[in-house]
């Protein structure tokens, strides 16, 4: 098992449960999409979760998690959808920082 793999599995399990228990919460879908895309490279699952989150955010017109603006959540979720469709994710911290330049 690679370093961090167990942590990602635990986080993934908790986020799936959170999405089941809170079907209208958008942000858990975003974080779950990021985990799917970035670590196990489950691009299809990541795309599904990101699109679900994006649809919920656009329907509600607001974010539940207020530490980042609604526009920030929308922008990041769109990046996740794009990268899932491309089936690519940066391998370095610099590459992840560059995602914000899109």
PDB file of C-alpha atoms in Angstrom:
ATOM      1  CA  UNK A   1       0.000   0.000   0.000  1.00  0.00           C
ATOM      2  CA  UNK A   2       1.432   3.369  -1.031  1.00  0.00           C
ATOM      3  CA  UNK A   3       1.937   6.134   1.552  1.00  0.00           C
ATOM      4  CA  UNK A   4      -1.286   8.058   2.003  1.00  0.00           C
ATOM      5  CA  UNK A   5      -3.407   5.407   0.300  1.00  0.00           C
ATOM      6  CA  UNK A   6      -5.126   4.372   3.545  1.00  0.00           C
ATOM      7  CA  UNK A   7      -5.906   8.012   4.356  1.00  0.00           C
ATOM      8  CA  UNK A   8      -7.443   8.506   0.910  1.00  0.00           C
ATOM      9  CA  UNK A   9      -9.511   5.335   1.297  1.00  0.00           C
ATOM     10  CA  UNK A  10     -10.804   6.479   4.698  1.00  0.00           C
ATOM     11  CA  UNK A  11     -11.595   9.952   3.369  1.00  0.00           C
ATOM     12  CA  UNK A  12     -13.305   8.464   0.348  1.00  0.00           C
ATOM     13  CA  UNK A  13     -15.476   6.215   2.535  1.00  0.00           C
ATOM     14  CA  UNK A  14     -16.493   9.111   4.796  1.00  0.00           C
ATOM     15  CA  UNK A  15     -17.262  11.400   1.857  1.00  0.00           C
ATOM     16  CA  UNK A  16     -19.420   8.773   0.135  1.00  0.00           C
ATOM     17  CA  UNK A  17     -21.378   8.370   3.388  1.00  0.00           C
ATOM     18  CA  UNK A  18     -21.650  12.158   3.733  1.00  0.00           C
ATOM     19  CA  UNK A  19     -23.047  12.451   0.199  1.00  0.00           C
ATOM     20  CA  UNK A  20     -25.599   9.744   0.976  1.00  0.00           C
ATOM     21  CA  UNK A  21     -26.704  11.392   4.236  1.00  0.00           C
ATOM     22  CA  UNK A  22     -26.675  14.960   2.863  1.00  0.00           C
ATOM     23  CA  UNK A  23     -27.925  14.715  -0.728  1.00  0.00           C
ATOM     24  CA  UNK A  24     -28.170  18.492  -1.121  1.00  0.00           C
ATOM     25  CA  UNK A  25     -24.693  19.310   0.213  1.00  0.00           C
ATOM     26  CA  UNK A  26     -22.528  20.207  -2.756  1.00  0.00           C
ATOM     27  CA  UNK A  27     -19.043  20.447  -1.328  1.00  0.00           C
ATOM     28  CA  UNK A  28     -18.595  16.787  -0.268  1.00  0.00           C
ATOM     29  CA  UNK A  29     -19.117  15.831  -3.922  1.00  0.00           C
ATOM     30  CA  UNK A  30     -16.362  18.260  -4.954  1.00  0.00           C
ATOM     31  CA  UNK A  31     -13.854  16.889  -2.460  1.00  0.00           C
ATOM     32  CA  UNK A  32     -14.788  13.303  -3.348  1.00  0.00           C
ATOM     33  CA  UNK A  33     -14.290  14.117  -7.042  1.00  0.00           C
ATOM     34  CA  UNK A  34     -10.860  15.541  -6.277  1.00  0.00           C
ATOM     35  CA  UNK A  35      -9.870  12.401  -4.366  1.00  0.00           C
ATOM     36  CA  UNK A  36     -11.122  10.143  -7.168  1.00  0.00           C
ATOM     37  CA  UNK A  37      -9.257  12.128  -9.820  1.00  0.00           C
ATOM     38  CA  UNK A  38      -6.038  12.788  -7.951  1.00  0.00           C
ATOM     39  CA  UNK A  39      -5.145   9.603  -6.143  1.00  0.00           C
ATOM     40  CA  UNK A  40      -6.634   6.403  -7.505  1.00  0.00           C
ATOM     41  CA  UNK A  41      -7.149   8.010 -10.946  1.00  0.00           C
ATOM     42  CA  UNK A  42     -10.827   7.070 -11.084  1.00  0.00           C
ATOM     43  CA  UNK A  43     -11.618   9.674 -13.713  1.00  0.00           C
ATOM     44  CA  UNK A  44     -15.146   8.500 -14.558  1.00  0.00           C
ATOM     45  CA  UNK A  45     -16.216   8.504 -10.908  1.00  0.00           C
ATOM     46  CA  UNK A  46     -14.541  11.867 -10.390  1.00  0.00           C
ATOM     47  CA  UNK A  47     -16.313  13.365 -13.379  1.00  0.00           C
ATOM     48  CA  UNK A  48     -19.674  12.040 -12.142  1.00  0.00           C
ATOM     49  CA  UNK A  49     -19.171  13.504  -8.657  1.00  0.00           C
ATOM     50  CA  UNK A  50     -17.905  16.848  -9.967  1.00  0.00           C
ATOM     51  CA  UNK A  51     -20.804  17.191 -12.405  1.00  0.00           C
ATOM     52  CA  UNK A  52     -23.253  16.292  -9.642  1.00  0.00           C
ATOM     53  CA  UNK A  53     -21.718  18.962  -7.407  1.00  0.00           C
ATOM     54  CA  UNK A  54     -21.759  21.539 -10.196  1.00  0.00           C
ATOM     55  CA  UNK A  55     -25.425  20.865 -10.959  1.00  0.00           C
ATOM     56  CA  UNK A  56     -26.352  21.172  -7.275  1.00  0.00           C
ATOM     57  CA  UNK A  57     -24.369  24.411  -6.902  1.00  0.00           C
ATOM     58  CA  UNK A  58     -26.007  25.963  -9.938  1.00  0.00           C
ATOM     59  CA  UNK A  59     -29.466  24.848  -8.788  1.00  0.00           C
ATOM     60  CA  UNK A  60     -29.008  26.239  -5.278  1.00  0.00           C
ATOM     61  CA  UNK A  61     -27.099  29.360  -6.332  1.00  0.00           C
ATOM     62  CA  UNK A  62     -25.105  29.365  -3.106  1.00  0.00           C
ATOM     63  CA  UNK A  63     -22.515  27.367  -1.253  1.00  0.00           C
ATOM     64  CA  UNK A  64     -22.972  25.674   2.102  1.00  0.00           C
ATOM     65  CA  UNK A  65     -19.249  25.816   2.964  1.00  0.00           C
ATOM     66  CA  UNK A  66     -18.488  29.529   3.398  1.00  0.00           C
ATOM     67  CA  UNK A  67     -14.683  29.432   3.755  1.00  0.00           C
ATOM     68  CA  UNK A  68     -14.464  29.781  -0.018  1.00  0.00           C
ATOM     69  CA  UNK A  69     -16.744  31.895  -2.197  1.00  0.00           C
ATOM     70  CA  UNK A  70     -19.463  30.367  -4.362  1.00  0.00           C
ATOM     71  CA  UNK A  71     -17.535  31.513  -7.430  1.00  0.00           C
ATOM     72  CA  UNK A  72     -14.441  29.747  -6.102  1.00  0.00           C
ATOM     73  CA  UNK A  73     -16.344  26.489  -5.643  1.00  0.00           C
ATOM     74  CA  UNK A  74     -17.805  26.779  -9.158  1.00  0.00           C
ATOM     75  CA  UNK A  75     -14.393  27.494 -10.698  1.00  0.00           C
ATOM     76  CA  UNK A  76     -12.652  24.623  -8.892  1.00  0.00           C
ATOM     77  CA  UNK A  77     -15.459  22.183  -9.707  1.00  0.00           C
ATOM     78  CA  UNK A  78     -15.253  23.140 -13.376  1.00  0.00           C
ATOM     79  CA  UNK A  79     -11.499  22.480 -13.289  1.00  0.00           C
ATOM     80  CA  UNK A  80     -12.199  19.029 -11.813  1.00  0.00           C
ATOM     81  CA  UNK A  81     -14.758  18.258 -14.538  1.00  0.00           C
ATOM     82  CA  UNK A  82     -12.301  19.387 -17.221  1.00  0.00           C
ATOM     83  CA  UNK A  83      -9.381  17.357 -15.831  1.00  0.00           C
ATOM     84  CA  UNK A  84     -11.586  14.266 -15.397  1.00  0.00           C
ATOM     85  CA  UNK A  85     -12.683  14.508 -19.033  1.00  0.00           C
ATOM     86  CA  UNK A  86      -9.038  14.905 -20.093  1.00  0.00           C
ATOM     87  CA  UNK A  87      -8.105  11.983 -17.826  1.00  0.00           C
ATOM     88  CA  UNK A  88      -5.129  13.897 -16.510  1.00  0.00           C
ATOM     89  CA  UNK A  89      -4.022  15.270 -13.169  1.00  0.00           C
ATOM     90  CA  UNK A  90      -0.780  17.041 -12.227  1.00  0.00           C
ATOM     91  CA  UNK A  91       1.896  14.997 -10.491  1.00  0.00           C
ATOM     92  CA  UNK A  92       3.613  17.901  -8.708  1.00  0.00           C
ATOM     93  CA  UNK A  93       2.618  20.689  -6.343  1.00  0.00           C
ATOM     94  CA  UNK A  94       3.589  23.210  -9.022  1.00  0.00           C
ATOM     95  CA  UNK A  95       1.265  21.481 -11.477  1.00  0.00           C
ATOM     96  CA  UNK A  96      -1.619  21.734  -9.026  1.00  0.00           C
ATOM     97  CA  UNK A  97      -0.878  25.414  -8.398  1.00  0.00           C
ATOM     98  CA  UNK A  98      -0.953  25.976 -12.152  1.00  0.00           C
ATOM     99  CA  UNK A  99      -4.525  24.674 -12.266  1.00  0.00           C
ATOM    100  CA  UNK A 100      -5.521  27.974 -10.674  1.00  0.00           C
ATOM    101  CA  UNK A 101      -4.126  29.804 -13.685  1.00  0.00           C
ATOM    102  CA  UNK A 102      -6.670  28.267 -16.072  1.00  0.00           C
TER     103      UNK A 102
END
